[in-house]
Amino acid sequence: MRRTLNVTLAFLLLCTCVMAQMPALERVEPAFWWVGFKNPKLQLIVHGDKISSSNVSLNYPGVKLAAMHKVENGNYLFLDLTISSATRPGKFPITFKQAGKKDLVYTYELKQRNKAAQWAQGVTNKDLIYLLMPDRFANGDPSNDVVKGMLETGLHRDSMYSRHGGDIQGVIDHLGYLKDLGVTAIWMTPEIENNEPHASYHGYAVTDYYKIDPRYGTNELFKTYVAKSHAMGLKVIKDLVHNHIGTESWLIQDMPMKSWVHQWPKYTNSNFRDAAVIDPHGDAADKKQMLDGWFDKRMADLNQNNPYVQNYLTQNHIWWVEYAGIDGLRLDTYPYNDAVYMADWAKKVKAEFPRLSIFGETLVWSVANQAYFTQGNTVNRGFDTQLPGITDAQIKDAITEALNGKEGWTDGVNRIYNIVAQDFMYQDPTRNTIFLDNHDMSRFYSVVNEDFTKFKSGMAMLLTMRGVPQMYYGDEILMKGYSNPDGLVREDFEGGWKGDKKDKFTAGGRDKKENEAFNYVRTLANYRKNTPALQTGKLMQYIPRNGIYTYFRYDANKTVMIAYNGGEKESTLNTDYFVERMAGFNSGKDVITGQRISNIKELVIPAKTTLIIELSK
């Protein structure tokens, strides 16, 4: 009996030792893929304890294991697969063998691509984008407010740095509100996992590229959100971060190689100077710090010259578009990225999704600086960036100047005229996203000193100017705040949480002025949605006269006149000068009030007011 017990114990001890030495398969990414992509190459990243000591094999018709790469860290393998165009969807084992040890087997799946008409359909100048922060918009599922095991478990709505509990279900619950407002596309700040110990709500310190943050929901819920949006005629934009990664990411905690991120002898921030990238006379060290310096101590700067990093990011973004049917991509901190890689990235993504829309965040200081980053080689850069459009901060600044500034040769309303006149620098300025504020900037209503007339005029110009207009959540109900710090412009949308004293998603929960603002925006947004001349029509502008800036949006079927009086007093606009655009028209309709205007020869415009007139013959 004792001998049998000793043998059993010895056997169990041996098994334990063998198990301790076996490689553990922790991750395979992407976890699955699709057949039918134009690019036949797929690189899998495999992570597990001492996994590099394995021999790898697979056997599936049309799939070839082309190469196996071992890197500095023995816990990684990179597997290059080639998938032929004839490969059929299905599952197959990938086997990891080590001498004298039990095989590890991962069942890989190749799925059929989705061919629905609404899949990756693109966001264009026909759309109106609504930007929101999921943590601050609405809490549809209180059960995920706090998730055990996450580094940040607090929920404090009275703290600008803490999680507030908003989630994807909250957005789903209010799709009808957005549809009614006239929105056609939704852009959420990044919803994938940010498992950082502090201020992780903003989403820009990614820790898991293939996982929706559990405090927002699940991958399946995100897919449902896109499907429900599509069913209501709403498009979805995904916010991507190429430049940096959260330091709590598994890819940083156990890096595949030291060159996965840019390393410095001591911590070095980016100098945040886009001119260092543009400057033909610049110093190489300045440019290197701009591109390779870290964005923050919690945001490591990814080395986009590393081919493994390149493959990982590009495949991840293709994966999300195909998985959920996303319509557009917004690229965070675009000037900080490696330009050659970003051009290659864009080519590969556009090859798989020809209708997909892409625009880059370029918060820079001139039209030329913005145009430098756009596609078409319009500024003698030497290669094509392949970036269709940018966030047009110059239009934002020009509208603000027109509303708040005093008239001068280049000031006041003349700023808008001069900025729009520089559209020749872009291959197509109508692909630029125009806006009045966002999650990093002071709210528009505060910028115009809570002047309601200026608010309406700014919204009027935003929704009639060329480009793709973008609103920030709460603009339509006069939310205010200055970005000092940014958390002050990221407050909760009242009514999104059970127990809120007011529900500003409803007319009954808004006060008189908030309802007036909401109705103004809704009227104009829905008019724009049904007026191709304001979407894809041409733009003709005139040199401002007597402090009034006038432009027209028009196509073969309709002409809309927009006139803004930037002066401090009421003024009369004689329209004889606009004969090229107004010949044949003898009356009009005020788009906001619906009132008929019988005399369009002389228009009386109150101070700081924008008239929008649909012309009639």
XYZ file of C-alpha atoms in Angstrom:
617
model
C 0.000 0.000 0.000
C 2.813 2.393 0.992
C 4.722 1.479 -2.187
C 1.649 2.225 -4.341
C 1.204 5.579 -2.612
C 4.854 6.488 -3.187
C 4.592 5.603 -6.896
C 1.441 7.697 -7.216
C 3.063 10.656 -5.501
C 6.140 10.324 -7.691
C 3.972 10.194 -10.812
C 2.035 13.307 -9.750
C 5.288 15.116 -8.985
C 6.646 14.198 -12.419
C 3.470 15.445 -14.100
C 3.695 18.682 -12.150
C 7.305 19.202 -13.248
C 6.455 18.455 -16.871
C 3.488 20.824 -16.756
C 5.697 23.536 -15.233
C 8.102 23.220 -18.171
C 5.397 23.166 -20.855
C 4.876 26.352 -22.846
C 1.624 28.047 -21.965
C -0.349 29.509 -24.857
C -1.743 32.787 -23.560
C -2.691 34.686 -26.720
C -2.954 34.341 -30.458
C -3.762 37.608 -32.248
C -5.683 38.150 -34.348
C -7.707 35.328 -32.805
C -9.439 34.678 -36.141
C -9.388 36.104 -39.655
C -11.336 36.093 -42.922
C -10.921 34.667 -46.396
C -11.279 36.930 -49.400
C -8.939 39.771 -48.511
C -6.808 41.147 -51.327
C -3.678 40.858 -49.205
C -2.976 37.114 -48.821
C -0.505 37.644 -45.961
C -1.369 37.356 -42.293
C 1.063 37.590 -39.380
C -0.016 35.997 -36.106
C 1.509 37.108 -32.827
C 1.672 34.197 -30.373
C 2.357 34.874 -26.711
C 3.084 32.250 -24.077
C 5.695 31.114 -21.611
C 8.793 30.015 -23.586
C 6.632 29.512 -26.657
C 9.560 30.227 -28.993
C 11.023 26.785 -28.242
C 8.107 25.171 -30.111
C 7.970 23.712 -33.577
C 4.802 24.870 -35.302
C 2.697 23.080 -37.900
C -0.683 23.444 -39.552
C -2.557 21.691 -42.329
C -5.429 23.383 -44.124
C -6.116 23.670 -47.868
C -5.036 27.077 -49.166
C -3.160 28.088 -46.011
C 0.634 27.962 -45.848
C 2.909 28.587 -42.879
C 5.416 30.718 -44.787
C 7.753 31.654 -41.924
C 8.215 31.458 -38.170
C 10.042 34.342 -36.466
C 11.728 34.114 -33.075
C 12.483 37.450 -31.421
C 14.388 38.710 -28.372
C 11.707 37.637 -25.930
C 11.279 33.859 -25.897
C 7.650 34.280 -24.879
C 6.763 35.300 -28.443
C 6.492 33.761 -31.868
C 5.454 35.577 -35.024
C 3.913 33.287 -37.639
C 3.591 34.354 -41.270
C 0.640 32.724 -43.009
C -0.251 32.929 -46.685
C -3.935 32.509 -47.475
C -4.749 31.821 -51.114
C -7.726 33.393 -52.860
C -9.301 29.930 -53.204
C -9.238 29.203 -49.466
C -12.638 28.376 -48.023
C -13.907 29.404 -44.583
C -13.316 26.861 -41.856
C -11.381 25.866 -38.753
C -8.016 24.147 -38.465
C -5.490 23.340 -35.734
C -2.183 25.132 -35.293
C 0.056 22.759 -33.328
C 2.959 23.792 -31.103
C 5.338 20.859 -30.433
C 8.172 20.432 -27.974
C 10.177 17.245 -27.586
C 8.863 15.028 -24.821
C 5.977 17.342 -23.948
C 2.298 17.447 -24.691
C 1.373 19.395 -27.803
C -0.378 22.732 -27.526
C -3.144 23.182 -30.077
C -4.889 26.395 -31.074
C -7.953 26.069 -33.278
C -7.835 28.865 -35.822
C -10.848 30.012 -37.785
C -11.129 31.705 -41.147
C -14.521 33.331 -41.628
C -16.401 34.526 -44.690
C -16.251 38.283 -45.279
C -19.439 40.313 -44.904
C -20.751 41.779 -48.151
C -23.689 43.812 -46.805
C -24.259 47.165 -48.497
C -23.923 49.011 -45.182
C -20.616 47.345 -44.297
C -17.766 49.904 -44.181
C -19.861 52.307 -46.267
C -17.866 55.468 -45.597
C -18.557 58.828 -43.951
C -18.600 61.760 -46.382
C -19.653 65.383 -46.729
C -23.219 64.091 -46.894
C -22.967 63.328 -43.170
C -23.074 65.115 -39.831
C -20.769 63.582 -37.209
C -21.627 63.562 -33.497
C -18.576 63.115 -31.254
C -19.140 61.702 -27.780
C -17.170 60.214 -24.906
C -18.887 56.944 -23.944
C -17.998 57.260 -20.252
C -19.742 60.655 -20.078
C -22.748 60.225 -22.393
C -25.136 57.709 -20.837
C -25.049 54.729 -18.471
C -27.172 52.018 -20.024
C -25.813 49.102 -17.987
C -24.928 49.837 -14.336
C -23.764 46.242 -13.860
C -20.468 47.004 -15.662
C -19.713 50.248 -13.811
C -17.058 48.544 -11.690
C -15.220 45.472 -12.993
C -13.174 43.375 -10.613
C -9.554 42.939 -11.601
C -9.269 46.261 -13.432
C -6.614 48.622 -12.112
C -9.107 51.466 -11.742
C -12.228 50.327 -9.911
C -13.569 53.615 -8.577
C -16.747 55.220 -9.867
C -16.999 58.884 -8.914
C -19.221 61.125 -11.030
C -18.074 64.159 -9.048
C -14.473 63.658 -10.185
C -13.329 64.758 -13.634
C -10.574 62.113 -13.614
C -12.580 59.100 -12.487
C -14.864 56.776 -14.390
C -18.496 57.920 -14.464
C -20.116 54.724 -15.757
C -21.256 55.635 -19.257
C -21.130 52.771 -21.736
C -22.032 51.465 -25.181
C -25.491 50.397 -24.085
C -26.104 54.001 -23.069
C -25.317 55.114 -26.617
C -27.572 52.412 -28.067
C -30.399 53.599 -25.813
C -30.157 57.113 -27.292
C -29.745 56.400 -30.990
C -33.269 57.733 -31.499
C -32.260 61.049 -29.930
C -29.333 61.363 -32.342
C -31.458 60.384 -35.328
C -34.051 63.008 -34.419
C -31.345 65.667 -34.028
C -30.258 65.121 -37.626
C -26.999 63.296 -36.893
C -25.938 60.715 -39.482
C -22.630 59.430 -38.045
C -21.373 58.743 -34.517
C -17.747 59.007 -33.421
C -16.907 57.682 -29.965
C -13.554 58.298 -28.345
C -11.720 54.933 -28.123
C -13.849 52.224 -26.584
C -11.204 49.490 -26.455
C -9.617 48.475 -23.163
C -7.691 51.113 -21.202
C -6.662 49.225 -18.076
C -4.673 52.070 -16.555
C -4.729 52.938 -12.827
C -5.766 56.592 -13.259
C -7.910 58.706 -15.625
C -8.432 55.797 -18.017
C -11.864 57.015 -19.160
C -10.568 58.996 -22.152
C -9.537 55.858 -24.043
C -6.229 56.955 -25.564
C -3.947 54.662 -23.514
C -4.817 51.313 -25.088
C -3.966 48.162 -23.171
C -5.773 45.534 -25.297
C -6.244 46.226 -28.986
C -8.703 43.402 -29.591
C -11.022 43.926 -26.627
C -13.757 46.434 -25.840
C -13.196 47.830 -22.354
C -15.453 45.699 -20.107
C -16.715 48.857 -18.407
C -18.192 49.812 -21.785
C -19.436 46.375 -22.751
C -18.210 43.504 -24.903
C -17.022 42.969 -28.450
C -20.421 41.513 -29.293
C -22.207 44.532 -27.850
C -20.037 46.853 -29.940
C -20.953 44.848 -33.025
C -24.619 45.128 -32.015
C -24.203 48.888 -31.574
C -22.909 49.207 -35.148
C -25.715 47.019 -36.490
C -28.420 48.982 -34.652
C -26.890 52.245 -35.834
C -26.905 51.016 -39.428
C -30.511 49.906 -39.084
C -31.428 53.493 -38.142
C -29.442 55.049 -40.969
C -26.566 56.075 -38.720
C -22.906 55.421 -39.528
C -20.104 54.618 -37.081
C -16.575 56.048 -36.862
C -13.866 54.305 -34.838
C -11.124 56.332 -33.149
C -7.658 54.775 -33.647
C -4.380 55.478 -31.849
C -1.311 54.557 -33.912
C 1.218 56.667 -32.042
C 1.196 55.372 -28.476
C 0.135 52.532 -26.202
C -0.820 52.334 -22.520
C 2.097 51.226 -20.359
C -0.087 48.622 -18.619
C -0.632 46.786 -21.896
C 0.527 43.174 -21.965
C 2.668 44.190 -24.956
C 4.581 46.617 -22.713
C 4.616 44.586 -19.519
C 6.252 41.735 -21.468
C 7.567 43.372 -24.647
C 8.360 41.181 -27.655
C 11.563 43.180 -28.146
C 13.101 46.387 -26.846
C 12.468 48.089 -30.166
C 8.688 47.656 -29.820
C 8.652 51.224 -28.452
C 11.059 54.112 -28.784
C 13.649 53.930 -26.017
C 15.474 56.912 -24.516
C 18.324 57.037 -21.940
C 15.845 58.828 -19.678
C 12.177 59.656 -20.032
C 11.657 62.075 -22.933
C 8.397 63.728 -23.957
C 7.620 64.659 -27.515
C 8.281 68.350 -28.071
C 4.776 68.498 -29.642
C 6.088 70.692 -32.488
C 4.608 69.625 -35.830
C 6.809 72.251 -37.526
C 9.829 70.058 -36.731
C 8.397 67.456 -39.141
C 7.567 70.007 -41.820
C 10.580 72.326 -41.620
C 13.002 71.854 -44.590
C 15.664 73.663 -42.547
C 15.012 71.789 -39.307
C 17.321 69.888 -36.993
C 17.194 66.090 -37.031
C 17.153 65.922 -33.224
C 14.078 68.154 -33.034
C 12.277 65.995 -35.574
C 13.252 62.815 -33.736
C 11.930 64.139 -30.432
C 8.677 65.195 -32.072
C 8.121 61.764 -33.614
C 9.791 59.431 -31.101
C 9.275 61.237 -27.806
C 6.573 59.812 -25.570
C 3.171 61.480 -25.414
C 2.949 60.867 -21.675
C 4.646 58.696 -19.061
C 1.639 56.353 -19.264
C 1.650 56.360 -23.075
C 4.680 54.653 -24.576
C 5.635 55.760 -28.094
C 5.283 52.870 -30.538
C 8.178 52.265 -32.930
C 6.419 52.283 -36.284
C 9.674 51.455 -38.091
C 9.480 48.011 -36.533
C 7.828 45.693 -39.111
C 6.184 43.596 -36.380
C 4.569 46.716 -34.906
C 3.437 47.746 -38.375
C 1.784 44.402 -39.074
C 0.189 44.275 -35.654
C -1.472 47.697 -35.919
C -2.563 47.400 -39.547
C -4.102 43.971 -39.070
C -5.870 45.077 -35.900
C -7.547 47.963 -37.685
C -8.579 45.798 -40.623
C -9.902 43.248 -38.120
C -12.185 45.771 -36.394
C -13.599 47.146 -39.644
C -14.409 43.675 -40.945
C -15.634 42.399 -37.576
C -18.127 45.196 -36.917
C -18.684 46.939 -40.258
C -17.280 50.314 -39.161
C -17.779 53.097 -41.718
C -14.947 55.505 -40.969
C -11.696 55.846 -39.053
C -10.418 58.868 -37.154
C -6.645 58.772 -36.621
C -5.456 60.279 -33.348
C -2.312 62.479 -33.144
C -1.606 62.013 -36.847
C 1.511 64.263 -37.194
C 3.326 62.238 -34.504
C 3.302 59.062 -36.587
C 5.908 57.776 -39.009
C 4.770 59.180 -42.358
C 6.011 56.332 -44.554
C 4.315 53.719 -42.400
C 1.067 55.692 -42.291
C 0.976 55.911 -46.076
C 1.532 52.156 -46.324
C -1.142 51.592 -43.659
C -3.661 53.683 -45.578
C -2.958 51.871 -48.841
C -3.520 48.484 -47.229
C -6.696 49.520 -45.429
C -8.198 51.258 -48.473
C -7.385 48.247 -50.651
C -9.628 46.065 -48.470
C -12.349 48.681 -47.855
C -12.538 51.078 -50.828
C -15.509 53.058 -49.425
C -14.119 53.420 -45.914
C -13.493 57.030 -44.841
C -10.305 58.130 -43.082
C -9.382 61.450 -41.522
C -6.435 62.398 -39.327
C -6.277 64.645 -36.288
C -4.002 67.549 -37.216
C -4.294 70.243 -34.578
C -1.684 72.445 -36.234
C -1.339 76.154 -36.844
C -1.923 76.945 -40.516
C -3.633 75.706 -43.669
C -0.233 74.793 -45.105
C 0.606 72.701 -42.037
C -2.698 70.865 -42.366
C -2.348 70.324 -46.110
C 1.152 68.925 -45.603
C -0.356 65.790 -44.101
C -3.055 65.180 -46.733
C -2.856 62.982 -49.796
C -2.039 64.155 -53.307
C 1.503 65.466 -52.771
C 0.168 69.004 -52.990
C 2.986 70.618 -50.994
C 6.090 69.070 -52.550
C 6.526 66.509 -49.792
C 8.039 63.903 -52.044
C 5.501 61.128 -51.523
C 1.758 60.652 -51.174
C 0.533 60.338 -47.590
C -2.660 58.573 -48.749
C -4.589 60.506 -46.053
C -7.904 61.686 -47.578
C -8.794 64.354 -45.027
C -7.887 66.086 -41.778
C -9.537 67.804 -38.827
C -9.761 71.346 -40.136
C -8.806 73.456 -37.116
C -8.276 76.486 -39.343
C -11.971 76.681 -40.207
C -12.776 76.397 -36.491
C -10.429 79.252 -35.599
C -11.717 81.353 -38.482
C -15.360 81.012 -37.424
C -14.404 81.874 -33.840
C -12.520 84.962 -35.047
C -15.481 86.025 -37.178
C -17.772 85.752 -34.160
C -15.526 87.351 -31.538
C -13.019 89.477 -33.439
C -13.127 92.971 -34.873
C -12.997 93.555 -38.606
C -9.570 94.046 -40.111
C -7.718 93.196 -43.312
C -7.202 89.635 -42.100
C -9.317 89.708 -38.944
C -13.002 89.319 -38.172
C -15.043 87.928 -41.071
C -12.064 88.337 -43.390
C -10.392 85.441 -41.589
C -12.967 82.973 -42.926
C -12.682 84.317 -46.455
C -8.886 84.034 -46.412
C -8.860 80.534 -44.937
C -11.386 79.144 -47.442
C -9.472 80.846 -50.265
C -6.527 78.559 -49.454
C -8.456 75.394 -50.298
C -6.240 75.069 -53.383
C -3.680 73.423 -51.085
C -5.854 70.325 -50.638
C -6.527 67.633 -53.172
C -10.148 67.777 -51.989
C -11.091 70.091 -49.078
C -14.590 68.594 -48.894
C -13.052 65.530 -47.227
C -11.864 67.612 -44.269
C -13.793 67.348 -41.011
C -14.861 70.789 -39.774
C -15.834 71.519 -36.176
C -16.296 74.176 -33.508
C -15.020 72.226 -30.494
C -14.176 68.732 -29.295
C -13.115 66.759 -26.221
C -9.730 68.540 -26.027
C -10.993 72.096 -26.453
C -13.112 74.662 -24.671
C -16.769 74.240 -25.469
C -18.081 76.447 -28.247
C -20.835 78.110 -26.187
C -18.207 79.231 -23.667
C -15.843 80.381 -26.418
C -18.514 82.808 -27.664
C -19.064 83.983 -24.064
C -22.485 82.322 -23.881
C -23.816 84.697 -26.517
C -26.801 82.853 -27.977
C -26.862 84.841 -31.220
C -23.200 84.003 -31.843
C -23.902 80.370 -30.976
C -26.577 80.151 -33.666
C -24.398 81.924 -36.212
C -21.505 79.550 -35.574
C -23.747 76.516 -35.895
C -25.185 77.958 -39.108
C -21.730 78.286 -40.647
C -20.652 74.849 -39.427
C -23.645 73.180 -41.065
C -23.432 75.069 -44.365
C -19.661 75.243 -44.962
C -17.801 72.800 -47.214
C -16.469 69.617 -45.596
C -17.804 67.064 -43.130
C -19.335 68.845 -40.115
C -18.719 67.426 -36.623
C -20.516 68.400 -33.419
C -19.441 67.618 -29.866
C -21.966 66.022 -27.537
C -24.006 68.600 -25.647
C -23.341 71.459 -28.069
C -26.977 71.246 -29.049
C -28.115 71.946 -25.473
C -25.542 74.667 -24.726
C -23.189 72.659 -22.536
C -20.306 74.874 -21.522
C -16.832 74.743 -19.997
C -13.233 75.746 -20.600
C -10.560 73.102 -21.155
C -8.439 74.037 -18.170
C -8.078 71.121 -17.563
C -9.729 68.994 -20.272
C -12.001 67.256 -17.777
C -14.055 70.445 -17.496
C -15.340 69.960 -21.058
C -16.135 66.287 -20.494
C -19.096 66.505 -18.155
C -21.966 64.039 -18.087
C -24.955 64.507 -20.358
C -27.758 65.021 -17.846
C -30.415 62.357 -18.141
C -28.019 59.636 -19.142
C -27.923 58.258 -15.582
C -30.782 56.833 -13.581
C -31.623 59.307 -10.850
C -30.454 62.429 -12.716
C -32.620 65.380 -11.693
C -33.136 66.442 -15.309
C -33.307 64.458 -18.521
C -31.949 66.715 -21.226
C -32.501 64.060 -23.853
C -36.138 65.197 -23.684
C -37.790 68.570 -24.306
C -39.341 68.442 -20.832
C -35.933 68.160 -19.209
C -34.434 71.138 -21.021
C -35.023 74.778 -20.165
C -36.401 77.302 -22.689
C -33.032 78.399 -24.094
C -31.724 74.823 -24.292
C -34.807 73.816 -26.257
C -34.374 76.803 -28.550
C -30.773 75.762 -29.191
C -31.745 72.130 -29.730
C -34.539 73.037 -32.133
C -32.284 75.413 -34.061
C -29.630 72.746 -34.539
C -32.203 70.053 -35.331
C -33.940 72.240 -37.930
C -30.709 73.088 -39.693
C -29.178 69.594 -39.405
C -32.257 67.949 -40.897
C -32.456 70.578 -43.620
C -28.840 69.825 -44.475
C -29.575 66.083 -44.459
C -32.232 66.631 -47.130
C -30.381 69.252 -49.192
C -27.630 67.886 -51.475
C -26.517 71.438 -52.283
C -25.259 71.777 -48.681
C -23.588 68.374 -48.808
C -21.916 67.876 -52.160
C -22.774 71.178 -53.841
C -20.168 73.695 -54.939
C -19.138 76.666 -52.819
C -18.710 80.237 -54.047
C -17.609 82.935 -51.609
C -17.269 86.696 -51.922
C -14.863 89.181 -50.368
C -16.624 90.479 -47.221
C -18.234 93.894 -47.604
C -19.141 96.168 -44.714
C -18.421 93.390 -42.262
C -20.719 90.861 -43.977
C -19.347 87.549 -45.242
C -21.444 85.925 -47.983
C -21.148 82.540 -49.626
C -23.347 80.213 -51.640
C -23.765 76.444 -51.721
C -25.350 75.261 -54.944
C -25.935 72.451 -57.409
C -28.118 72.026 -60.493
C -31.276 71.845 -58.389
C -30.875 74.307 -55.536
C -28.971 77.400 -54.422
C -28.577 78.360 -50.764
C -27.243 81.771 -49.739
C -25.476 82.229 -46.396
C -24.728 85.735 -45.128
C -23.151 86.543 -41.759
C -23.035 90.052 -40.326
C -19.912 90.238 -38.171
C -20.572 93.832 -37.166
C -21.861 95.160 -33.868
C -24.903 96.764 -35.496
C -27.707 95.759 -37.839
C -26.705 96.151 -41.470
C -28.373 96.047 -44.890
C -26.814 93.830 -47.553
C -27.347 94.894 -51.160
C -27.181 91.705 -53.201
C -26.630 93.234 -56.665
C -22.958 92.333 -56.419
C -23.791 88.610 -56.268
C -25.283 88.533 -59.758
C -23.195 85.533 -60.824
C -24.952 83.365 -58.275
C -28.281 85.148 -57.899
C -29.225 85.865 -61.520
C -32.725 84.587 -62.178
C -33.705 84.330 -58.501
C -36.328 86.766 -57.250
C -37.337 85.454 -53.822
C -36.275 83.080 -51.098
C -37.150 81.177 -47.946
C -35.566 81.571 -44.530
C -34.379 78.030 -43.828
C -34.785 78.346 -40.047
C -38.162 80.092 -39.812
C -39.635 78.897 -43.075
C -40.779 82.453 -43.840
C -40.867 83.645 -47.441
C -38.562 86.558 -48.362
C -40.009 88.488 -51.285
C -37.243 91.095 -51.493
C -33.826 89.500 -51.848
C -32.275 92.627 -53.347
C -31.744 94.138 -49.906
C -31.418 91.959 -46.839
C -31.482 93.390 -43.329
C -29.166 91.345 -41.098
C -28.972 91.928 -37.330
C -25.556 92.102 -35.644
C -23.659 88.788 -35.299
C -26.466 86.984 -37.133
C -26.310 84.472 -39.978
C -29.096 84.297 -42.554
C -29.600 81.077 -44.504
C -31.844 81.585 -47.522
C -32.977 79.006 -50.049
C -33.329 80.994 -53.268
C -36.310 80.659 -55.596
C -37.026 81.741 -59.155
